[in-house]
Amino acid sequence: DIQMTQSPSSVSASVGDGVTITCRASQGIGNWLAWYQQKPGKAPNLLISTASRLQGGVPSRFSGSGSGTDFTLTISSLQPEDFATYYCQQANSFPLTFGGGTKVEIK
Amino acid sequence: QVHLVESGGGLVKPGGSLRLSCAASGFTFSDYYMSWIRQAPGKGLEWVSYLSSSGGTIYYAASVKGRFTISRDNARDSLFLQMNSLTAEDTAIYYCAGGGSFYYGMDVWGQGTTVTVSS
């Protein structure tokens, strides 16, 4: 199975700050990586597919990059609605696996 | 409007069974692969099972293989998860989710249904 390791597990930041979340796969997955945002009590929402493709309606302050084993999700200027938990998920092979999550909290 | 609605969750004793349903609307269900994803209380996301759009390809997580069965009825725009031999470790919110290709992630999600396994 492919293990997905996210870091940090949590980060405190202020509105307007930039935040970068890292996701590392235990083996190469090409660019078959998705990022999700989950707010408390809600289902996850797909933000980015194939490592860098922004889903429709997702603000351009979100961006993704990487390939192979190392990936990043960057939020360029945090907005109040961005405080949430973010998960990466490898879509290369089964079993599909998620990272442990990164909680972005208000400083 | 794209919509997935899960149902069938509840409280069940260890060793018991439940059948979850997921009703789809607002998109061509038969074009979408579907998965069940679960989230234990206070924990992260865990993929449970996958079913291709035609129903011909199925995968399970090792933790549920042999106990859970995924199925779909494309004529009724519905997805199902039959869960048997439930244990406390199966306690979670269960989400149905899907997309056009599993390579591109899951772009439609339901709101989740809660399964609690307890005596």
JSON list of C-alpha atoms in Angstrom, two decimals:
[
{"chain": "A", "resi": 1, "resn": "ASP", "atom": "CA", "xyz": [0.00, 0.00, 0.00]},
{"chain": "A", "resi": 2, "resn": "ILE", "atom": "CA", "xyz": [1.10, 3.56, -0.66]},
{"chain": "A", "resi": 3, "resn": "GLN", "atom": "CA", "xyz": [1.50, 5.57, 2.55]},
{"chain": "A", "resi": 4, "resn": "MET", "atom": "CA", "xyz": [0.75, 9.29, 2.43]},
{"chain": "A", "resi": 5, "resn": "THR", "atom": "CA", "xyz": [2.47, 11.48, 4.99]},
{"chain": "A", "resi": 6, "resn": "GLN", "atom": "CA", "xyz": [1.32, 15.05, 5.49]},
{"chain": "A", "resi": 7, "resn": "SER", "atom": "CA", "xyz": [3.13, 17.77, 7.36]},
{"chain": "A", "resi": 8, "resn": "PRO", "atom": "CA", "xyz": [2.60, 19.67, 9.47]},
{"chain": "A", "resi": 9, "resn": "SER", "atom": "CA", "xyz": [-0.33, 18.05, 11.26]},
{"chain": "A", "resi": 10, "resn": "SER", "atom": "CA", "xyz": [-1.48, 21.50, 12.30]},
{"chain": "A", "resi": 11, "resn": "VAL", "atom": "CA", "xyz": [-0.52, 25.09, 11.62]},
{"chain": "A", "resi": 12, "resn": "SER", "atom": "CA", "xyz": [-1.60, 28.36, 13.19]},
{"chain": "A", "resi": 13, "resn": "ALA", "atom": "CA", "xyz": [-1.78, 31.33, 10.90]},
{"chain": "A", "resi": 14, "resn": "SER", "atom": "CA", "xyz": [-3.41, 34.72, 10.55]},
{"chain": "A", "resi": 15, "resn": "VAL", "atom": "CA", "xyz": [-5.71, 36.07, 7.87]},
{"chain": "A", "resi": 16, "resn": "GLY", "atom": "CA", "xyz": [-3.52, 37.19, 4.99]},
{"chain": "A", "resi": 17, "resn": "ASP", "atom": "CA", "xyz": [-0.69, 34.76, 5.76]},
{"chain": "A", "resi": 18, "resn": "GLY", "atom": "CA", "xyz": [0.60, 32.26, 3.26]},
{"chain": "A", "resi": 19, "resn": "VAL", "atom": "CA", "xyz": [0.53, 28.57, 4.21]},
{"chain": "A", "resi": 20, "resn": "THR", "atom": "CA", "xyz": [2.21, 25.56, 2.61]},
{"chain": "A", "resi": 21, "resn": "ILE", "atom": "CA", "xyz": [1.24, 21.96, 3.35]},
{"chain": "A", "resi": 22, "resn": "THR", "atom": "CA", "xyz": [3.42, 19.07, 2.27]},
{"chain": "A", "resi": 23, "resn": "CYS", "atom": "CA", "xyz": [2.37, 15.57, 1.29]},
{"chain": "A", "resi": 24, "resn": "ARG", "atom": "CA", "xyz": [4.85, 12.77, 0.67]},
{"chain": "A", "resi": 25, "resn": "ALA", "atom": "CA", "xyz": [4.05, 9.42, -0.92]},
{"chain": "A", "resi": 26, "resn": "SER", "atom": "CA", "xyz": [5.92, 6.27, 0.06]},
{"chain": "A", "resi": 27, "resn": "GLN", "atom": "CA", "xyz": [6.44, 5.50, -3.62]},
{"chain": "A", "resi": 28, "resn": "GLY", "atom": "CA", "xyz": [6.08, 7.39, -6.87]},
{"chain": "A", "resi": 29, "resn": "ILE", "atom": "CA", "xyz": [2.54, 8.24, -7.89]},
{"chain": "A", "resi": 30, "resn": "GLY", "atom": "CA", "xyz": [3.18, 10.44, -10.92]},
{"chain": "A", "resi": 31, "resn": "ASN", "atom": "CA", "xyz": [0.81, 13.38, -10.57]},
{"chain": "A", "resi": 32, "resn": "TRP", "atom": "CA", "xyz": [-2.13, 11.31, -9.38]},
{"chain": "A", "resi": 33, "resn": "LEU", "atom": "CA", "xyz": [-2.75, 13.34, -6.26]},
{"chain": "A", "resi": 34, "resn": "ALA", "atom": "CA", "xyz": [-5.83, 15.14, -5.00]},
{"chain": "A", "resi": 35, "resn": "TRP", "atom": "CA", "xyz": [-6.29, 17.71, -2.24]},
{"chain": "A", "resi": 36, "resn": "TYR", "atom": "CA", "xyz": [-9.47, 18.12, -0.20]},
{"chain": "A", "resi": 37, "resn": "GLN", "atom": "CA", "xyz": [-10.71, 20.70, 2.26]},
{"chain": "A", "resi": 38, "resn": "GLN", "atom": "CA", "xyz": [-12.96, 19.65, 5.13]},
{"chain": "A", "resi": 39, "resn": "LYS", "atom": "CA", "xyz": [-14.74, 22.00, 7.49]},
{"chain": "A", "resi": 40, "resn": "PRO", "atom": "CA", "xyz": [-16.15, 20.80, 10.83]},
{"chain": "A", "resi": 41, "resn": "GLY", "atom": "CA", "xyz": [-19.31, 18.78, 10.45]},
{"chain": "A", "resi": 42, "resn": "LYS", "atom": "CA", "xyz": [-19.10, 18.84, 6.66]},
{"chain": "A", "resi": 43, "resn": "ALA", "atom": "CA", "xyz": [-18.05, 16.44, 3.92]},
{"chain": "A", "resi": 44, "resn": "PRO", "atom": "CA", "xyz": [-14.69, 16.93, 2.25]},
{"chain": "A", "resi": 45, "resn": "ASN", "atom": "CA", "xyz": [-14.57, 19.10, -0.85]},
{"chain": "A", "resi": 46, "resn": "LEU", "atom": "CA", "xyz": [-12.21, 18.44, -3.76]},
{"chain": "A", "resi": 47, "resn": "LEU", "atom": "CA", "xyz": [-9.90, 21.41, -4.30]},
{"chain": "A", "resi": 48, "resn": "ILE", "atom": "CA", "xyz": [-7.22, 20.11, -6.63]},
{"chain": "A", "resi": 49, "resn": "SER", "atom": "CA", "xyz": [-6.81, 17.03, -8.83]},
{"chain": "A", "resi": 50, "resn": "THR", "atom": "CA", "xyz": [-3.78, 15.68, -10.69]},
{"chain": "A", "resi": 51, "resn": "ALA", "atom": "CA", "xyz": [-1.54, 17.56, -8.26]},
{"chain": "A", "resi": 52, "resn": "SER", "atom": "CA", "xyz": [-2.14, 21.02, -9.69]},
{"chain": "A", "resi": 53, "resn": "ARG", "atom": "CA", "xyz": [-5.50, 21.25, -11.45]},
{"chain": "A", "resi": 54, "resn": "LEU", "atom": "CA", "xyz": [-7.80, 23.60, -9.59]},
{"chain": "A", "resi": 55, "resn": "GLN", "atom": "CA", "xyz": [-11.42, 22.52, -9.47]},
{"chain": "A", "resi": 56, "resn": "GLY", "atom": "CA", "xyz": [-14.08, 24.88, -10.73]},
{"chain": "A", "resi": 57, "resn": "GLY", "atom": "CA", "xyz": [-15.09, 27.47, -8.19]},
{"chain": "A", "resi": 58, "resn": "VAL", "atom": "CA", "xyz": [-11.95, 27.08, -6.08]},
{"chain": "A", "resi": 59, "resn": "PRO", "atom": "CA", "xyz": [-10.24, 30.44, -5.47]},
{"chain": "A", "resi": 60, "resn": "SER", "atom": "CA", "xyz": [-6.95, 31.06, -7.23]},
{"chain": "A", "resi": 61, "resn": "ARG", "atom": "CA", "xyz": [-5.18, 31.62, -3.91]},
{"chain": "A", "resi": 62, "resn": "PHE", "atom": "CA", "xyz": [-5.06, 27.82, -3.72]},
{"chain": "A", "resi": 63, "resn": "SER", "atom": "CA", "xyz": [-2.38, 26.09, -5.76]},
{"chain": "A", "resi": 64, "resn": "GLY", "atom": "CA", "xyz": [-0.83, 22.66, -5.90]},
{"chain": "A", "resi": 65, "resn": "SER", "atom": "CA", "xyz": [2.45, 21.39, -7.20]},
{"chain": "A", "resi": 66, "resn": "GLY", "atom": "CA", "xyz": [4.69, 18.36, -7.26]},
{"chain": "A", "resi": 67, "resn": "SER", "atom": "CA", "xyz": [5.06, 14.98, -8.88]},
{"chain": "A", "resi": 68, "resn": "GLY", "atom": "CA", "xyz": [6.51, 11.61, -8.03]},
{"chain": "A", "resi": 69, "resn": "THR", "atom": "CA", "xyz": [6.63, 11.47, -4.25]},
{"chain": "A", "resi": 70, "resn": "ASP", "atom": "CA", "xyz": [6.59, 15.09, -3.05]},
{"chain": "A", "resi": 71, "resn": "PHE", "atom": "CA", "xyz": [3.64, 17.45, -3.30]},
{"chain": "A", "resi": 72, "resn": "THR", "atom": "CA", "xyz": [2.58, 20.78, -1.84]},
{"chain": "A", "resi": 73, "resn": "LEU", "atom": "CA", "xyz": [-0.64, 22.68, -1.34]},
{"chain": "A", "resi": 74, "resn": "THR", "atom": "CA", "xyz": [-0.19, 26.42, -0.98]},
{"chain": "A", "resi": 75, "resn": "ILE", "atom": "CA", "xyz": [-2.71, 28.97, 0.17]},
{"chain": "A", "resi": 76, "resn": "SER", "atom": "CA", "xyz": [-1.27, 32.32, -0.82]},
{"chain": "A", "resi": 77, "resn": "SER", "atom": "CA", "xyz": [-3.29, 34.61, 1.44]},
{"chain": "A", "resi": 78, "resn": "LEU", "atom": "CA", "xyz": [-5.47, 32.95, 4.05]},
{"chain": "A", "resi": 79, "resn": "GLN", "atom": "CA", "xyz": [-9.07, 34.04, 4.22]},
{"chain": "A", "resi": 80, "resn": "PRO", "atom": "CA", "xyz": [-11.41, 33.39, 7.15]},
{"chain": "A", "resi": 81, "resn": "GLU", "atom": "CA", "xyz": [-13.23, 30.67, 5.21]},
{"chain": "A", "resi": 82, "resn": "ASP", "atom": "CA", "xyz": [-9.96, 28.76, 4.65]},
{"chain": "A", "resi": 83, "resn": "PHE", "atom": "CA", "xyz": [-9.59, 27.66, 8.25]},
{"chain": "A", "resi": 84, "resn": "ALA", "atom": "CA", "xyz": [-10.24, 23.95, 7.91]},
{"chain": "A", "resi": 85, "resn": "THR", "atom": "CA", "xyz": [-8.52, 20.58, 7.68]},
{"chain": "A", "resi": 86, "resn": "TYR", "atom": "CA", "xyz": [-6.79, 19.63, 4.45]},
{"chain": "A", "resi": 87, "resn": "TYR", "atom": "CA", "xyz": [-6.15, 16.10, 3.20]},
{"chain": "A", "resi": 88, "resn": "CYS", "atom": "CA", "xyz": [-4.10, 14.74, 0.34]},
{"chain": "A", "resi": 89, "resn": "GLN", "atom": "CA", "xyz": [-5.12, 11.49, -1.37]},
{"chain": "A", "resi": 90, "resn": "GLN", "atom": "CA", "xyz": [-3.18, 9.38, -3.82]},
{"chain": "A", "resi": 91, "resn": "ALA", "atom": "CA", "xyz": [-5.16, 8.33, -6.86]},
{"chain": "A", "resi": 92, "resn": "ASN", "atom": "CA", "xyz": [-2.48, 6.18, -8.45]},
{"chain": "A", "resi": 93, "resn": "SER", "atom": "CA", "xyz": [-3.51, 2.75, -7.26]},
{"chain": "A", "resi": 94, "resn": "PHE", "atom": "CA", "xyz": [-5.72, 0.78, -4.91]},
{"chain": "A", "resi": 95, "resn": "PRO", "atom": "CA", "xyz": [-6.11, 0.87, -2.00]},
{"chain": "A", "resi": 96, "resn": "LEU", "atom": "CA", "xyz": [-6.67, 4.60, -2.27]},
{"chain": "A", "resi": 97, "resn": "THR", "atom": "CA", "xyz": [-5.00, 6.28, 0.68]},
{"chain": "A", "resi": 98, "resn": "PHE", "atom": "CA", "xyz": [-5.26, 9.64, 2.39]},
{"chain": "A", "resi": 99, "resn": "GLY", "atom": "CA", "xyz": [-2.74, 11.66, 4.32]},
{"chain": "A", "resi": 100, "resn": "GLY", "atom": "CA", "xyz": [-3.39, 12.18, 8.00]},
{"chain": "A", "resi": 101, "resn": "GLY", "atom": "CA", "xyz": [-4.65, 15.72, 7.51]},
{"chain": "A", "resi": 102, "resn": "THR", "atom": "CA", "xyz": [-3.41, 19.22, 8.28]},
{"chain": "A", "resi": 103, "resn": "LYS", "atom": "CA", "xyz": [-5.54, 21.46, 10.45]},
{"chain": "A", "resi": 104, "resn": "VAL", "atom": "CA", "xyz": [-5.18, 25.15, 9.61]},
{"chain": "A", "resi": 105, "resn": "GLU", "atom": "CA", "xyz": [-6.13, 27.13, 12.68]},
{"chain": "A", "resi": 106, "resn": "ILE", "atom": "CA", "xyz": [-6.50, 30.81, 13.43]},
{"chain": "A", "resi": 107, "resn": "LYS", "atom": "CA", "xyz": [-3.56, 32.32, 15.27]},
{"chain": "B", "resi": 1, "resn": "GLN", "atom": "CA", "xyz": [-27.60, 20.43, -8.79]},
{"chain": "B", "resi": 2, "resn": "VAL", "atom": "CA", "xyz": [-25.29, 17.54, -7.96]},
{"chain": "B", "resi": 3, "resn": "HIS", "atom": "CA", "xyz": [-26.52, 15.73, -4.90]},
{"chain": "B", "resi": 4, "resn": "LEU", "atom": "CA", "xyz": [-25.69, 12.56, -2.96]},
{"chain": "B", "resi": 5, "resn": "VAL", "atom": "CA", "xyz": [-27.75, 11.57, 0.04]},
{"chain": "B", "resi": 6, "resn": "GLU", "atom": "CA", "xyz": [-26.72, 8.70, 2.31]},
{"chain": "B", "resi": 7, "resn": "SER", "atom": "CA", "xyz": [-29.08, 6.81, 4.57]},
{"chain": "B", "resi": 8, "resn": "GLY", "atom": "CA", "xyz": [-29.19, 3.63, 6.62]},
{"chain": "B", "resi": 9, "resn": "GLY", "atom": "CA", "xyz": [-26.79, 4.51, 9.41]},
{"chain": "B", "resi": 10, "resn": "GLY", "atom": "CA", "xyz": [-27.60, 3.90, 13.04]},
{"chain": "B", "resi": 11, "resn": "LEU", "atom": "CA", "xyz": [-26.69, 2.06, 16.22]},
{"chain": "B", "resi": 12, "resn": "VAL", "atom": "CA", "xyz": [-25.90, -1.63, 15.87]},
{"chain": "B", "resi": 13, "resn": "LYS", "atom": "CA", "xyz": [-24.45, -4.23, 18.23]},
{"chain": "B", "resi": 14, "resn": "PRO", "atom": "CA", "xyz": [-21.07, -5.84, 17.58]},
{"chain": "B", "resi": 15, "resn": "GLY", "atom": "CA", "xyz": [-21.48, -8.67, 15.11]},
{"chain": "B", "resi": 16, "resn": "GLY", "atom": "CA", "xyz": [-24.53, -7.05, 13.58]},
{"chain": "B", "resi": 17, "resn": "SER", "atom": "CA", "xyz": [-25.24, -5.82, 10.07]},
{"chain": "B", "resi": 18, "resn": "LEU", "atom": "CA", "xyz": [-26.32, -2.62, 8.35]},
{"chain": "B", "resi": 19, "resn": "ARG", "atom": "CA", "xyz": [-27.02, -1.64, 4.78]},
{"chain": "B", "resi": 20, "resn": "LEU", "atom": "CA", "xyz": [-26.15, 1.88, 3.72]},
{"chain": "B", "resi": 21, "resn": "SER", "atom": "CA", "xyz": [-27.70, 3.55, 0.70]},
{"chain": "B", "resi": 22, "resn": "CYS", "atom": "CA", "xyz": [-26.65, 6.56, -1.31]},
{"chain": "B", "resi": 23, "resn": "ALA", "atom": "CA", "xyz": [-29.13, 8.26, -3.65]},
{"chain": "B", "resi": 24, "resn": "ALA", "atom": "CA", "xyz": [-27.72, 10.35, -6.48]},
{"chain": "B", "resi": 25, "resn": "SER", "atom": "CA", "xyz": [-29.29, 13.19, -8.42]},
{"chain": "B", "resi": 26, "resn": "GLY", "atom": "CA", "xyz": [-28.26, 16.06, -10.68]},
{"chain": "B", "resi": 27, "resn": "PHE", "atom": "CA", "xyz": [-25.67, 14.15, -12.69]},
{"chain": "B", "resi": 28, "resn": "THR", "atom": "CA", "xyz": [-25.38, 11.03, -14.83]},
{"chain": "B", "resi": 29, "resn": "PHE", "atom": "CA", "xyz": [-24.79, 8.49, -12.08]},
{"chain": "B", "resi": 30, "resn": "SER", "atom": "CA", "xyz": [-23.99, 5.68, -14.49]},
{"chain": "B", "resi": 31, "resn": "ASP", "atom": "CA", "xyz": [-20.96, 7.65, -15.75]},
{"chain": "B", "resi": 32, "resn": "TYR", "atom": "CA", "xyz": [-19.43, 7.94, -12.29]},
{"chain": "B", "resi": 33, "resn": "TYR", "atom": "CA", "xyz": [-17.28, 5.56, -10.32]},
{"chain": "B", "resi": 34, "resn": "MET", "atom": "CA", "xyz": [-18.31, 5.53, -6.68]},
{"chain": "B", "resi": 35, "resn": "SER", "atom": "CA", "xyz": [-16.59, 4.92, -3.39]},
{"chain": "B", "resi": 36, "resn": "TRP", "atom": "CA", "xyz": [-17.40, 4.75, 0.28]},
{"chain": "B", "resi": 37, "resn": "ILE", "atom": "CA", "xyz": [-15.13, 6.72, 2.57]},
{"chain": "B", "resi": 38, "resn": "ARG", "atom": "CA", "xyz": [-15.36, 6.70, 6.35]},
{"chain": "B", "resi": 39, "resn": "GLN", "atom": "CA", "xyz": [-14.19, 8.93, 9.15]},
{"chain": "B", "resi": 40, "resn": "ALA", "atom": "CA", "xyz": [-13.97, 7.64, 12.70]},
{"chain": "B", "resi": 41, "resn": "PRO", "atom": "CA", "xyz": [-14.75, 10.19, 15.45]},
{"chain": "B", "resi": 42, "resn": "GLY", "atom": "CA", "xyz": [-12.00, 12.80, 15.58]},
{"chain": "B", "resi": 43, "resn": "LYS", "atom": "CA", "xyz": [-9.92, 10.96, 12.98]},
{"chain": "B", "resi": 44, "resn": "GLY", "atom": "CA", "xyz": [-8.93, 11.32, 9.34]},
{"chain": "B", "resi": 45, "resn": "LEU", "atom": "CA", "xyz": [-10.43, 9.94, 6.16]},
{"chain": "B", "resi": 46, "resn": "GLU", "atom": "CA", "xyz": [-10.25, 6.24, 5.31]},
{"chain": "B", "resi": 47, "resn": "TRP", "atom": "CA", "xyz": [-11.19, 4.87, 1.90]},
{"chain": "B", "resi": 48, "resn": "VAL", "atom": "CA", "xyz": [-13.42, 1.78, 2.28]},
{"chain": "B", "resi": 49, "resn": "SER", "atom": "CA", "xyz": [-14.50, 0.53, -1.14]},
{"chain": "B", "resi": 50, "resn": "TYR", "atom": "CA", "xyz": [-14.63, 1.38, -4.87]},
{"chain": "B", "resi": 51, "resn": "LEU", "atom": "CA", "xyz": [-17.05, 0.42, -7.60]},
{"chain": "B", "resi": 52, "resn": "SER", "atom": "CA", "xyz": [-16.57, 1.31, -11.24]},
{"chain": "B", "resi": 53, "resn": "SER", "atom": "CA", "xyz": [-19.28, 3.05, -13.23]},
{"chain": "B", "resi": 54, "resn": "SER", "atom": "CA", "xyz": [-20.40, -0.19, -14.86]},
{"chain": "B", "resi": 55, "resn": "GLY", "atom": "CA", "xyz": [-20.11, -2.19, -11.67]},
{"chain": "B", "resi": 56, "resn": "GLY", "atom": "CA", "xyz": [-17.51, -4.49, -13.19]},
{"chain": "B", "resi": 57, "resn": "THR", "atom": "CA", "xyz": [-14.55, -3.52, -11.00]},
{"chain": "B", "resi": 58, "resn": "ILE", "atom": "CA", "xyz": [-14.59, -3.58, -7.22]},
{"chain": "B", "resi": 59, "resn": "TYR", "atom": "CA", "xyz": [-11.95, -2.95, -4.58]},
{"chain": "B", "resi": 60, "resn": "TYR", "atom": "CA", "xyz": [-12.04, -3.06, -0.80]},
{"chain": "B", "resi": 61, "resn": "ALA", "atom": "CA", "xyz": [-9.80, -1.87, 1.96]},
{"chain": "B", "resi": 62, "resn": "ALA", "atom": "CA", "xyz": [-8.15, -4.75, 3.80]},
{"chain": "B", "resi": 63, "resn": "SER", "atom": "CA", "xyz": [-9.95, -3.71, 6.99]},
{"chain": "B", "resi": 64, "resn": "VAL", "atom": "CA", "xyz": [-13.38, -4.49, 5.50]},
{"chain": "B", "resi": 65, "resn": "LYS", "atom": "CA", "xyz": [-12.68, -7.14, 2.86]},
{"chain": "B", "resi": 66, "resn": "GLY", "atom": "CA", "xyz": [-14.86, -10.19, 3.36]},
{"chain": "B", "resi": 67, "resn": "ARG", "atom": "CA", "xyz": [-17.29, -8.29, 5.58]},
{"chain": "B", "resi": 68, "resn": "PHE", "atom": "CA", "xyz": [-18.52, -5.41, 3.40]},
{"chain": "B", "resi": 69, "resn": "THR", "atom": "CA", "xyz": [-20.11, -5.58, -0.05]},
{"chain": "B", "resi": 70, "resn": "ILE", "atom": "CA", "xyz": [-20.47, -2.61, -2.37]},
{"chain": "B", "resi": 71, "resn": "SER", "atom": "CA", "xyz": [-23.08, -2.55, -5.12]},
{"chain": "B", "resi": 72, "resn": "ARG", "atom": "CA", "xyz": [-24.98, -0.13, -7.29]},
{"chain": "B", "resi": 73, "resn": "ASP", "atom": "CA", "xyz": [-28.22, 0.13, -9.22]},
{"chain": "B", "resi": 74, "resn": "ASN", "atom": "CA", "xyz": [-27.67, 2.49, -12.13]},
{"chain": "B", "resi": 75, "resn": "ALA", "atom": "CA", "xyz": [-31.34, 2.32, -13.08]},
{"chain": "B", "resi": 76, "resn": "ARG", "atom": "CA", "xyz": [-32.19, 3.78, -9.68]},
{"chain": "B", "resi": 77, "resn": "ASP", "atom": "CA", "xyz": [-29.14, 6.06, -9.36]},
{"chain": "B", "resi": 78, "resn": "SER", "atom": "CA", "xyz": [-28.23, 4.36, -6.12]},
{"chain": "B", "resi": 79, "resn": "LEU", "atom": "CA", "xyz": [-25.14, 3.01, -4.36]},
{"chain": "B", "resi": 80, "resn": "PHE", "atom": "CA", "xyz": [-25.17, 0.55, -1.49]},
{"chain": "B", "resi": 81, "resn": "LEU", "atom": "CA", "xyz": [-22.85, -0.81, 1.17]},
{"chain": "B", "resi": 82, "resn": "GLN", "atom": "CA", "xyz": [-23.80, -4.02, 2.95]},
{"chain": "B", "resi": 83, "resn": "MET", "atom": "CA", "xyz": [-21.85, -4.21, 6.19]},
{"chain": "B", "resi": 84, "resn": "ASN", "atom": "CA", "xyz": [-21.67, -7.47, 8.13]},
{"chain": "B", "resi": 85, "resn": "SER", "atom": "CA", "xyz": [-19.81, -8.64, 11.24]},
{"chain": "B", "resi": 86, "resn": "LEU", "atom": "CA", "xyz": [-19.51, -5.09, 12.48]},
{"chain": "B", "resi": 87, "resn": "THR", "atom": "CA", "xyz": [-17.04, -4.20, 15.22]},
{"chain": "B", "resi": 88, "resn": "ALA", "atom": "CA", "xyz": [-16.43, -1.07, 17.27]},
{"chain": "B", "resi": 89, "resn": "GLU", "atom": "CA", "xyz": [-13.64, -0.18, 14.83]},
{"chain": "B", "resi": 90, "resn": "ASP", "atom": "CA", "xyz": [-16.29, 0.33, 12.13]},
{"chain": "B", "resi": 91, "resn": "THR", "atom": "CA", "xyz": [-17.85, 3.21, 14.08]},
{"chain": "B", "resi": 92, "resn": "ALA", "atom": "CA", "xyz": [-17.61, 6.23, 11.80]},
{"chain": "B", "resi": 93, "resn": "ILE", "atom": "CA", "xyz": [-19.35, 8.66, 9.51]},
{"chain": "B", "resi": 94, "resn": "TYR", "atom": "CA", "xyz": [-19.69, 6.96, 6.15]},
{"chain": "B", "resi": 95, "resn": "TYR", "atom": "CA", "xyz": [-19.60, 9.13, 3.05]},
{"chain": "B", "resi": 96, "resn": "CYS", "atom": "CA", "xyz": [-20.43, 8.10, -0.49]},
{"chain": "B", "resi": 97, "resn": "ALA", "atom": "CA", "xyz": [-18.32, 9.92, -3.04]},
{"chain": "B", "resi": 98, "resn": "GLY", "atom": "CA", "xyz": [-17.41, 9.62, -6.69]},
{"chain": "B", "resi": 99, "resn": "GLY", "atom": "CA", "xyz": [-16.05, 11.07, -9.87]},
{"chain": "B", "resi": 100, "resn": "GLY", "atom": "CA", "xyz": [-15.54, 10.58, -13.57]},
{"chain": "B", "resi": 101, "resn": "SER", "atom": "CA", "xyz": [-12.24, 8.74, -13.15]},
{"chain": "B", "resi": 102, "resn": "PHE", "atom": "CA", "xyz": [-10.56, 7.63, -9.94]},
{"chain": "B", "resi": 103, "resn": "TYR", "atom": "CA", "xyz": [-7.34, 9.25, -11.19]},
{"chain": "B", "resi": 104, "resn": "TYR", "atom": "CA", "xyz": [-8.97, 12.67, -10.77]},
{"chain": "B", "resi": 105, "resn": "GLY", "atom": "CA", "xyz": [-10.20, 12.34, -7.22]},
{"chain": "B", "resi": 106, "resn": "MET", "atom": "CA", "xyz": [-13.73, 12.44, -5.85]},
{"chain": "B", "resi": 107, "resn": "ASP", "atom": "CA", "xyz": [-15.62, 15.54, -6.88]},
{"chain": "B", "resi": 108, "resn": "VAL", "atom": "CA", "xyz": [-19.06, 14.65, -5.53]},
{"chain": "B", "resi": 109, "resn": "TRP", "atom": "CA", "xyz": [-19.71, 13.81, -1.89]},
{"chain": "B", "resi": 110, "resn": "GLY", "atom": "CA", "xyz": [-22.72, 13.09, 0.25]},
{"chain": "B", "resi": 111, "resn": "GLN", "atom": "CA", "xyz": [-23.26, 14.60, 3.67]},
{"chain": "B", "resi": 112, "resn": "GLY", "atom": "CA", "xyz": [-22.51, 11.31, 5.43]},
{"chain": "B", "resi": 113, "resn": "THR", "atom": "CA", "xyz": [-24.41, 8.86, 7.59]},
{"chain": "B", "resi": 114, "resn": "THR", "atom": "CA", "xyz": [-23.28, 7.83, 11.06]},
{"chain": "B", "resi": 115, "resn": "VAL", "atom": "CA", "xyz": [-22.69, 4.22, 12.01]},
{"chain": "B", "resi": 116, "resn": "THR", "atom": "CA", "xyz": [-22.18, 3.40, 15.68]},
{"chain": "B", "resi": 117, "resn": "VAL", "atom": "CA", "xyz": [-21.24, -0.12, 16.73]},
{"chain": "B", "resi": 118, "resn": "SER", "atom": "CA", "xyz": [-21.75, -0.58, 20.44]},
{"chain": "B", "resi": 119, "resn": "SER", "atom": "CA", "xyz": [-23.33, -3.01, 22.86]}
]
